[in-house]
């Protein structure tokens, strides 16, 4: 995992977080009152891979907005601990994407909630995923191996087979 992660470029690292967030989000029932907002947040993150106009600020507002219609709020509102865990994993994935976009644009001062994120955060993220029971270690390693292949088409439409 260490070697594979370190050789991935930033876009492939964001794709990894999105693949995981998509898989975890699949455990949210479509009837959940926050489902549509969660789906929209993930779609904007995918769009950020190809649309340079989408900034770290745009993505950050998906996890912490002034109107309290964000992934962080959904996680806090959730009463079921397992469903709350799902929202927090999705939040971690989106937070990484925001952090990566800020870093890519050399933003010096990050929102406080993102200050603790680093490249090493991926290792904690993966360990927490495995402990959650939602994703197996072998599946994570398989996705990382596929992303490590520079010939792999990582566009949203072509990564569906990677969704653990």
Short mmCIF file of N, CA and C in Angstrom, two decimals:
data_model
loop_
_atom_site.label_atom_id
_atom_site.label_comp_id
_atom_site.label_asym_id
_atom_site.label_seq_id
_atom_site.Cartn_x
_atom_site.Cartn_y
_atom_site.Cartn_z
N UNK A 1 0.84 -1.20 0.00
CA UNK A 1 0.00 0.00 0.00
C UNK A 1 0.87 1.25 0.00
N UNK A 2 1.88 1.31 0.88
CA UNK A 2 2.73 2.50 0.97
C UNK A 2 3.35 2.88 -0.36
N UNK A 3 4.00 1.91 -1.00
CA UNK A 3 4.69 2.20 -2.26
C UNK A 3 3.71 2.62 -3.35
N UNK A 4 2.61 1.91 -3.46
CA UNK A 4 1.63 2.22 -4.50
C UNK A 4 1.06 3.61 -4.29
N UNK A 5 0.68 3.93 -3.05
CA UNK A 5 0.08 5.24 -2.77
C UNK A 5 1.05 6.37 -3.12
N UNK A 6 2.30 6.22 -2.76
CA UNK A 6 3.27 7.29 -2.93
C UNK A 6 3.58 7.57 -4.41
N UNK A 7 3.38 6.61 -5.30
CA UNK A 7 3.67 6.85 -6.71
C UNK A 7 2.46 7.36 -7.49
N UNK A 8 1.28 7.33 -6.88
CA UNK A 8 0.09 7.85 -7.56
C UNK A 8 0.18 9.37 -7.68
N UNK A 9 -0.26 9.89 -8.83
CA UNK A 9 -0.33 11.34 -8.96
C UNK A 9 -1.56 11.84 -8.20
N UNK A 10 -1.66 13.16 -8.04
CA UNK A 10 -2.74 13.74 -7.23
C UNK A 10 -4.13 13.39 -7.76
N UNK A 11 -4.30 13.38 -9.07
CA UNK A 11 -5.61 13.06 -9.63
C UNK A 11 -5.99 11.62 -9.28
N UNK A 12 -5.07 10.69 -9.41
CA UNK A 12 -5.37 9.30 -9.10
C UNK A 12 -5.63 9.12 -7.61
N UNK A 13 -4.99 9.89 -6.78
CA UNK A 13 -5.28 9.84 -5.34
C UNK A 13 -6.69 10.34 -5.07
N UNK A 14 -7.09 11.40 -5.74
CA UNK A 14 -8.47 11.89 -5.58
C UNK A 14 -9.47 10.84 -6.09
N UNK A 15 -9.13 10.20 -7.19
CA UNK A 15 -10.01 9.15 -7.72
C UNK A 15 -10.14 8.02 -6.70
N UNK A 16 -9.05 7.66 -6.06
CA UNK A 16 -9.12 6.61 -5.03
C UNK A 16 -10.13 7.00 -3.95
N UNK A 17 -9.99 8.21 -3.42
CA UNK A 17 -10.92 8.66 -2.38
C UNK A 17 -12.36 8.67 -2.89
N UNK A 18 -12.55 9.05 -4.14
CA UNK A 18 -13.90 9.06 -4.70
C UNK A 18 -14.47 7.66 -4.88
N UNK A 19 -13.64 6.73 -5.32
CA UNK A 19 -14.10 5.35 -5.45
C UNK A 19 -14.56 4.82 -4.10
N UNK A 20 -13.76 5.07 -3.08
CA UNK A 20 -14.12 4.61 -1.74
C UNK A 20 -15.38 5.32 -1.25
N UNK A 21 -15.45 6.64 -1.43
CA UNK A 21 -16.63 7.39 -0.99
C UNK A 21 -17.89 6.90 -1.71
N UNK A 22 -17.77 6.60 -2.99
CA UNK A 22 -18.91 6.06 -3.75
C UNK A 22 -19.36 4.73 -3.17
N UNK A 23 -18.41 3.85 -2.90
CA UNK A 23 -18.74 2.54 -2.34
C UNK A 23 -19.44 2.70 -1.00
N UNK A 24 -18.90 3.52 -0.14
CA UNK A 24 -19.48 3.73 1.19
C UNK A 24 -20.84 4.40 1.06
N UNK A 25 -20.95 5.37 0.16
CA UNK A 25 -22.22 6.07 -0.03
C UNK A 25 -23.31 5.12 -0.51
N UNK A 26 -22.93 4.05 -1.17
CA UNK A 26 -23.92 3.09 -1.66
C UNK A 26 -24.69 2.44 -0.51
N UNK A 27 -24.19 2.56 0.71
CA UNK A 27 -24.89 2.02 1.88
C UNK A 27 -25.93 2.99 2.43
N UNK A 28 -26.00 4.20 1.86
CA UNK A 28 -27.03 5.16 2.27
C UNK A 28 -28.28 4.87 1.44
N UNK A 29 -29.38 4.73 2.10
CA UNK A 29 -30.64 4.46 1.44
C UNK A 29 -31.08 5.68 0.62
N UNK A 30 -31.54 5.44 -0.58
CA UNK A 30 -31.99 6.54 -1.45
C UNK A 30 -33.15 7.31 -0.83
N UNK A 31 -33.85 6.73 0.11
CA UNK A 31 -34.95 7.41 0.78
C UNK A 31 -34.47 8.31 1.93
N UNK A 32 -33.19 8.25 2.25
CA UNK A 32 -32.63 9.10 3.29
C UNK A 32 -32.83 10.56 2.88
N UNK A 33 -33.26 11.38 3.80
CA UNK A 33 -33.58 12.78 3.48
C UNK A 33 -32.37 13.56 2.97
N UNK A 34 -31.17 13.08 3.24
CA UNK A 34 -29.96 13.79 2.81
C UNK A 34 -29.28 13.12 1.61
N UNK A 35 -29.89 12.08 1.09
CA UNK A 35 -29.28 11.32 0.00
C UNK A 35 -28.96 12.22 -1.20
N UNK A 36 -29.92 13.02 -1.64
CA UNK A 36 -29.71 13.84 -2.84
C UNK A 36 -28.55 14.81 -2.66
N UNK A 37 -28.43 15.40 -1.48
CA UNK A 37 -27.32 16.32 -1.22
C UNK A 37 -25.99 15.58 -1.21
N UNK A 38 -25.97 14.38 -0.64
CA UNK A 38 -24.76 13.57 -0.65
C UNK A 38 -24.35 13.19 -2.06
N UNK A 39 -25.33 12.80 -2.86
CA UNK A 39 -25.08 12.44 -4.26
C UNK A 39 -24.52 13.64 -5.02
N UNK A 40 -25.12 14.81 -4.79
CA UNK A 40 -24.67 16.04 -5.45
C UNK A 40 -23.22 16.36 -5.06
N UNK A 41 -22.90 16.18 -3.79
CA UNK A 41 -21.53 16.45 -3.33
C UNK A 41 -20.52 15.56 -4.04
N UNK A 42 -20.84 14.28 -4.15
CA UNK A 42 -19.92 13.37 -4.84
C UNK A 42 -19.81 13.72 -6.32
N UNK A 43 -20.91 14.09 -6.94
CA UNK A 43 -20.88 14.46 -8.36
C UNK A 43 -20.00 15.69 -8.59
N UNK A 44 -20.08 16.66 -7.69
CA UNK A 44 -19.24 17.86 -7.81
C UNK A 44 -17.77 17.48 -7.65
N UNK A 45 -17.48 16.56 -6.76
CA UNK A 45 -16.10 16.11 -6.59
C UNK A 45 -15.58 15.43 -7.86
N UNK A 46 -16.42 14.60 -8.48
CA UNK A 46 -16.01 13.98 -9.75
C UNK A 46 -15.76 15.07 -10.80
N UNK A 47 -16.65 16.03 -10.85
CA UNK A 47 -16.52 17.11 -11.84
C UNK A 47 -15.22 17.89 -11.62
N UNK A 48 -14.79 17.99 -10.35
CA UNK A 48 -13.56 18.74 -10.05
C UNK A 48 -12.33 18.12 -10.70
N UNK A 49 -12.42 16.86 -11.08
CA UNK A 49 -11.29 16.20 -11.73
C UNK A 49 -11.04 16.74 -13.13
N UNK A 50 -12.09 17.29 -13.75
CA UNK A 50 -11.96 17.76 -15.13
C UNK A 50 -12.27 19.25 -15.28
N UNK A 51 -12.83 19.86 -14.27
CA UNK A 51 -13.20 21.28 -14.34
C UNK A 51 -12.32 22.09 -13.40
N UNK A 52 -11.35 22.79 -13.95
CA UNK A 52 -10.40 23.55 -13.15
C UNK A 52 -11.04 24.75 -12.45
N UNK A 53 -12.27 25.07 -12.82
CA UNK A 53 -12.96 26.18 -12.15
C UNK A 53 -13.44 25.81 -10.75
N UNK A 54 -13.57 24.51 -10.48
CA UNK A 54 -14.00 24.07 -9.16
C UNK A 54 -12.79 24.13 -8.22
N UNK A 55 -12.97 24.85 -7.13
CA UNK A 55 -11.86 25.12 -6.21
C UNK A 55 -11.99 24.32 -4.92
N UNK A 56 -10.96 24.40 -4.13
CA UNK A 56 -11.01 23.80 -2.80
C UNK A 56 -12.14 24.39 -1.97
N UNK A 57 -12.37 25.70 -2.12
CA UNK A 57 -13.47 26.34 -1.40
C UNK A 57 -14.81 25.73 -1.79
N UNK A 58 -15.00 25.49 -3.09
CA UNK A 58 -16.25 24.88 -3.56
C UNK A 58 -16.47 23.51 -2.92
N UNK A 59 -15.42 22.73 -2.87
CA UNK A 59 -15.53 21.38 -2.29
C UNK A 59 -15.68 21.47 -0.78
N UNK A 60 -14.95 22.37 -0.15
CA UNK A 60 -15.03 22.49 1.31
C UNK A 60 -16.46 22.82 1.76
N UNK A 61 -17.16 23.65 1.00
CA UNK A 61 -18.54 23.99 1.36
C UNK A 61 -19.47 22.78 1.34
N UNK A 62 -19.06 21.72 0.68
CA UNK A 62 -19.86 20.50 0.66
C UNK A 62 -19.79 19.74 1.99
N UNK A 63 -18.74 20.01 2.77
CA UNK A 63 -18.59 19.32 4.05
C UNK A 63 -18.82 20.24 5.24
N UNK A 64 -18.77 21.54 5.02
CA UNK A 64 -18.97 22.50 6.11
C UNK A 64 -19.48 23.82 5.52
N UNK A 65 -20.79 23.93 5.43
CA UNK A 65 -21.37 25.12 4.81
C UNK A 65 -22.02 26.01 5.86
N UNK A 66 -22.14 27.29 5.56
CA UNK A 66 -22.77 28.21 6.52
C UNK A 66 -24.28 27.98 6.67
N UNK A 67 -24.89 27.23 5.75
CA UNK A 67 -26.33 26.98 5.84
C UNK A 67 -26.65 25.61 6.42
N UNK A 68 -25.63 24.90 6.91
CA UNK A 68 -25.80 23.61 7.58
C UNK A 68 -26.48 22.55 6.73
N UNK A 69 -26.23 22.60 5.44
CA UNK A 69 -26.73 21.57 4.51
C UNK A 69 -25.49 20.93 3.88
N UNK A 70 -24.75 20.19 4.72
CA UNK A 70 -23.47 19.65 4.28
C UNK A 70 -23.23 18.28 4.90
N UNK A 71 -22.23 17.60 4.42
CA UNK A 71 -21.94 16.23 4.85
C UNK A 71 -21.63 16.18 6.34
N UNK A 72 -20.90 17.15 6.85
CA UNK A 72 -20.61 17.18 8.29
C UNK A 72 -21.88 17.24 9.11
N UNK A 73 -22.81 18.05 8.68
CA UNK A 73 -24.09 18.18 9.37
C UNK A 73 -24.89 16.88 9.28
N UNK A 74 -24.88 16.24 8.12
CA UNK A 74 -25.61 14.98 7.96
C UNK A 74 -25.07 13.92 8.92
N UNK A 75 -23.74 13.89 9.06
CA UNK A 75 -23.12 12.92 9.97
C UNK A 75 -23.54 13.20 11.41
N UNK A 76 -23.55 14.45 11.80
CA UNK A 76 -23.93 14.80 13.17
C UNK A 76 -25.40 14.51 13.45
N UNK A 77 -26.24 14.68 12.45
CA UNK A 77 -27.68 14.46 12.62
C UNK A 77 -28.05 12.98 12.70
N UNK A 78 -27.23 12.14 12.13
CA UNK A 78 -27.55 10.71 12.03
C UNK A 78 -27.55 10.07 13.42
N UNK A 79 -28.62 9.39 13.75
CA UNK A 79 -28.75 8.76 15.06
C UNK A 79 -28.16 7.35 15.10
N UNK A 80 -28.21 6.65 13.97
CA UNK A 80 -27.67 5.29 13.90
C UNK A 80 -26.14 5.36 13.76
N UNK A 81 -25.39 4.80 14.72
CA UNK A 81 -23.93 4.91 14.68
C UNK A 81 -23.29 4.35 13.40
N UNK A 82 -23.82 3.27 12.84
CA UNK A 82 -23.24 2.70 11.62
C UNK A 82 -23.49 3.63 10.42
N UNK A 83 -24.67 4.23 10.37
CA UNK A 83 -24.95 5.18 9.29
C UNK A 83 -24.17 6.47 9.48
N UNK A 84 -23.97 6.85 10.72
CA UNK A 84 -23.15 8.03 11.01
C UNK A 84 -21.72 7.79 10.52
N UNK A 85 -21.23 6.58 10.74
CA UNK A 85 -19.89 6.22 10.29
C UNK A 85 -19.78 6.35 8.76
N UNK A 86 -20.83 5.96 8.06
CA UNK A 86 -20.84 6.09 6.60
C UNK A 86 -20.65 7.54 6.20
N UNK A 87 -21.44 8.43 6.81
CA UNK A 87 -21.33 9.85 6.47
C UNK A 87 -19.94 10.39 6.79
N UNK A 88 -19.36 9.95 7.90
CA UNK A 88 -18.03 10.44 8.25
C UNK A 88 -16.96 9.93 7.27
N UNK A 89 -17.10 8.73 6.78
CA UNK A 89 -16.15 8.23 5.78
C UNK A 89 -16.29 9.03 4.49
N UNK A 90 -17.52 9.30 4.07
CA UNK A 90 -17.73 10.13 2.88
C UNK A 90 -17.15 11.53 3.12
N UNK A 91 -17.36 12.07 4.31
CA UNK A 91 -16.80 13.38 4.65
C UNK A 91 -15.28 13.36 4.54
N UNK A 92 -14.64 12.32 5.06
CA UNK A 92 -13.18 12.22 4.97
C UNK A 92 -12.70 12.21 3.52
N UNK A 93 -13.43 11.49 2.66
CA UNK A 93 -13.06 11.45 1.25
C UNK A 93 -13.17 12.80 0.58
N UNK A 94 -14.26 13.49 0.84
CA UNK A 94 -14.47 14.81 0.24
C UNK A 94 -13.49 15.82 0.82
N UNK A 95 -13.20 15.71 2.12
CA UNK A 95 -12.24 16.62 2.75
C UNK A 95 -10.86 16.47 2.11
N UNK A 96 -10.47 15.24 1.81
CA UNK A 96 -9.18 15.03 1.16
C UNK A 96 -9.15 15.72 -0.21
N UNK A 97 -10.24 15.63 -0.93
CA UNK A 97 -10.30 16.26 -2.25
C UNK A 97 -10.17 17.77 -2.13
N UNK A 98 -10.86 18.36 -1.17
CA UNK A 98 -10.75 19.81 -0.94
C UNK A 98 -9.31 20.15 -0.59
N UNK A 99 -8.72 19.40 0.34
CA UNK A 99 -7.34 19.64 0.77
C UNK A 99 -6.38 19.56 -0.42
N UNK A 100 -6.58 18.55 -1.25
CA UNK A 100 -5.70 18.35 -2.40
C UNK A 100 -5.83 19.50 -3.39
N UNK A 101 -7.04 19.98 -3.60
CA UNK A 101 -7.24 21.12 -4.51
C UNK A 101 -6.60 22.39 -3.95
N UNK A 102 -6.72 22.62 -2.65
CA UNK A 102 -6.05 23.78 -2.04
C UNK A 102 -4.54 23.67 -2.22
N UNK A 103 -4.01 22.49 -1.95
CA UNK A 103 -2.57 22.28 -2.06
C UNK A 103 -2.09 22.45 -3.50
N UNK A 104 -2.89 21.93 -4.44
CA UNK A 104 -2.55 22.03 -5.86
C UNK A 104 -2.43 23.49 -6.30
N UNK A 105 -3.22 24.35 -5.69
CA UNK A 105 -3.21 25.78 -6.04
C UNK A 105 -2.37 26.61 -5.08
N UNK A 106 -1.54 25.93 -4.28
CA UNK A 106 -0.62 26.59 -3.35
C UNK A 106 -1.31 27.55 -2.38
N UNK A 107 -2.51 27.20 -1.93
CA UNK A 107 -3.20 28.02 -0.93
C UNK A 107 -2.47 27.82 0.40
N UNK A 108 -2.08 28.91 1.02
CA UNK A 108 -1.27 28.83 2.24
C UNK A 108 -2.10 28.61 3.50
N UNK A 109 -3.30 29.18 3.54
CA UNK A 109 -4.11 29.09 4.74
C UNK A 109 -5.38 28.30 4.45
N UNK A 110 -5.43 27.12 5.03
CA UNK A 110 -6.55 26.21 4.81
C UNK A 110 -7.63 26.43 5.87
N UNK A 111 -8.86 26.03 5.57
CA UNK A 111 -9.87 26.00 6.62
C UNK A 111 -9.36 25.10 7.76
N UNK A 112 -9.66 25.48 8.97
CA UNK A 112 -9.14 24.76 10.13
C UNK A 112 -9.43 23.26 10.08
N UNK A 113 -10.59 22.88 9.61
CA UNK A 113 -10.96 21.46 9.57
C UNK A 113 -10.06 20.65 8.64
N UNK A 114 -9.35 21.30 7.74
CA UNK A 114 -8.49 20.57 6.79
C UNK A 114 -7.01 20.61 7.18
N UNK A 115 -6.67 21.37 8.20
CA UNK A 115 -5.26 21.54 8.55
C UNK A 115 -4.54 20.26 8.94
N UNK A 116 -5.27 19.29 9.46
CA UNK A 116 -4.62 18.05 9.91
C UNK A 116 -4.45 17.02 8.79
N UNK A 117 -4.98 17.31 7.62
CA UNK A 117 -4.86 16.37 6.50
C UNK A 117 -3.46 16.47 5.90
N UNK A 118 -2.93 15.31 5.53
CA UNK A 118 -1.63 15.23 4.86
C UNK A 118 -1.65 14.01 3.96
N UNK A 119 -0.56 13.80 3.26
CA UNK A 119 -0.45 12.59 2.43
C UNK A 119 -0.57 11.34 3.29
N UNK A 120 -0.06 11.40 4.50
CA UNK A 120 -0.11 10.24 5.40
C UNK A 120 -1.53 9.96 5.90
N UNK A 121 -2.44 10.90 5.75
CA UNK A 121 -3.82 10.68 6.19
C UNK A 121 -4.46 9.49 5.48
N UNK A 122 -4.00 9.21 4.29
CA UNK A 122 -4.56 8.09 3.52
C UNK A 122 -4.38 6.77 4.26
N UNK A 123 -3.27 6.61 4.97
CA UNK A 123 -3.02 5.37 5.67
C UNK A 123 -4.01 5.18 6.82
N UNK A 124 -4.29 6.26 7.54
CA UNK A 124 -5.30 6.21 8.60
C UNK A 124 -6.69 5.98 8.01
N UNK A 125 -6.96 6.65 6.91
CA UNK A 125 -8.25 6.52 6.23
C UNK A 125 -8.50 5.07 5.84
N UNK A 126 -7.51 4.44 5.25
CA UNK A 126 -7.64 3.05 4.80
C UNK A 126 -7.77 2.11 5.99
N UNK A 127 -6.99 2.34 7.03
CA UNK A 127 -7.09 1.50 8.23
C UNK A 127 -8.50 1.62 8.84
N UNK A 128 -9.02 2.83 8.91
CA UNK A 128 -10.37 3.04 9.45
C UNK A 128 -11.43 2.36 8.58
N UNK A 129 -11.23 2.41 7.27
CA UNK A 129 -12.16 1.73 6.35
C UNK A 129 -12.20 0.23 6.63
N UNK A 130 -11.02 -0.34 6.73
CA UNK A 130 -10.92 -1.78 6.96
C UNK A 130 -11.55 -2.15 8.30
N UNK A 131 -11.33 -1.33 9.31
CA UNK A 131 -11.91 -1.60 10.63
C UNK A 131 -13.42 -1.44 10.63
N UNK A 132 -13.94 -0.59 9.75
CA UNK A 132 -15.38 -0.38 9.69
C UNK A 132 -16.12 -1.62 9.19
N UNK A 133 -15.44 -2.45 8.42
CA UNK A 133 -16.06 -3.64 7.87
C UNK A 133 -16.78 -3.39 6.55
N UNK A 134 -16.80 -2.16 6.08
CA UNK A 134 -17.47 -1.86 4.82
C UNK A 134 -16.64 -2.25 3.61
N UNK A 135 -15.32 -2.27 3.79
CA UNK A 135 -14.42 -2.57 2.68
C UNK A 135 -13.31 -3.49 3.18
N UNK A 136 -12.95 -4.48 2.36
CA UNK A 136 -11.88 -5.41 2.72
C UNK A 136 -10.53 -4.86 2.25
N UNK A 137 -9.50 -5.23 2.97
CA UNK A 137 -8.14 -4.81 2.64
C UNK A 137 -7.76 -5.21 1.22
N UNK A 138 -8.16 -6.43 0.81
CA UNK A 138 -7.82 -6.91 -0.54
C UNK A 138 -8.46 -6.01 -1.61
N UNK A 139 -9.67 -5.55 -1.33
CA UNK A 139 -10.36 -4.68 -2.29
C UNK A 139 -9.66 -3.34 -2.42
N UNK A 140 -9.22 -2.80 -1.29
CA UNK A 140 -8.48 -1.53 -1.31
C UNK A 140 -7.20 -1.71 -2.11
N UNK A 141 -6.47 -2.78 -1.83
CA UNK A 141 -5.22 -3.03 -2.54
C UNK A 141 -5.45 -3.21 -4.03
N UNK A 142 -6.54 -3.87 -4.40
CA UNK A 142 -6.87 -4.07 -5.81
C UNK A 142 -7.10 -2.73 -6.51
N UNK A 143 -7.87 -1.85 -5.88
CA UNK A 143 -8.13 -0.54 -6.47
C UNK A 143 -6.82 0.24 -6.61
N UNK A 144 -5.99 0.20 -5.58
CA UNK A 144 -4.70 0.92 -5.65
C UNK A 144 -3.83 0.36 -6.77
N UNK A 145 -3.84 -0.95 -6.94
CA UNK A 145 -3.05 -1.56 -8.02
C UNK A 145 -3.56 -1.10 -9.39
N UNK A 146 -4.87 -1.08 -9.57
CA UNK A 146 -5.45 -0.64 -10.84
C UNK A 146 -5.11 0.82 -11.10
N UNK A 147 -5.23 1.66 -10.06
CA UNK A 147 -4.91 3.08 -10.23
C UNK A 147 -3.42 3.30 -10.48
N UNK A 148 -2.60 2.40 -9.97
CA UNK A 148 -1.16 2.50 -10.19
C UNK A 148 -0.74 2.23 -11.62
N UNK A 149 -1.60 1.60 -12.38
CA UNK A 149 -1.33 1.34 -13.79
C UNK A 149 -1.63 2.62 -14.57
N UNK A 150 -0.62 3.25 -15.09
CA UNK A 150 -0.78 4.53 -15.79
C UNK A 150 -1.67 4.43 -17.03
N UNK A 151 -1.90 3.22 -17.53
CA UNK A 151 -2.75 3.03 -18.70
C UNK A 151 -4.23 2.92 -18.35
N UNK A 152 -4.56 2.87 -17.07
CA UNK A 152 -5.95 2.75 -16.64
C UNK A 152 -6.68 4.07 -16.87
N UNK A 153 -7.79 4.00 -17.59
CA UNK A 153 -8.64 5.17 -17.81
C UNK A 153 -9.39 5.45 -16.52
N UNK A 154 -9.15 6.60 -15.91
CA UNK A 154 -9.74 6.91 -14.60
C UNK A 154 -10.91 7.88 -14.69
N UNK A 155 -11.50 8.02 -15.86
CA UNK A 155 -12.68 8.88 -15.95
C UNK A 155 -13.83 8.21 -15.22
N UNK A 156 -14.77 9.02 -14.75
CA UNK A 156 -15.88 8.52 -13.93
C UNK A 156 -16.61 7.36 -14.61
N UNK A 157 -16.89 7.48 -15.87
CA UNK A 157 -17.61 6.44 -16.57
C UNK A 157 -16.86 5.13 -16.68
N UNK A 158 -15.54 5.18 -16.62
CA UNK A 158 -14.74 3.97 -16.78
C UNK A 158 -14.27 3.35 -15.49
N UNK A 159 -14.57 3.94 -14.36
CA UNK A 159 -14.09 3.34 -13.10
C UNK A 159 -15.15 2.53 -12.39
N UNK A 160 -16.31 2.42 -12.98
CA UNK A 160 -17.39 1.69 -12.32
C UNK A 160 -16.97 0.28 -11.92
N UNK A 161 -16.14 -0.36 -12.73
CA UNK A 161 -15.70 -1.70 -12.41
C UNK A 161 -14.80 -1.72 -11.18
N UNK A 162 -14.24 -0.58 -10.82
CA UNK A 162 -13.38 -0.51 -9.64
C UNK A 162 -14.16 -0.33 -8.36
N UNK A 163 -15.45 -0.08 -8.46
CA UNK A 163 -16.24 0.19 -7.25
C UNK A 163 -16.38 -1.08 -6.43
N UNK A 164 -15.35 -1.37 -5.74
CA UNK A 164 -15.18 -2.47 -4.81
C UNK A 164 -16.30 -3.46 -4.76
#
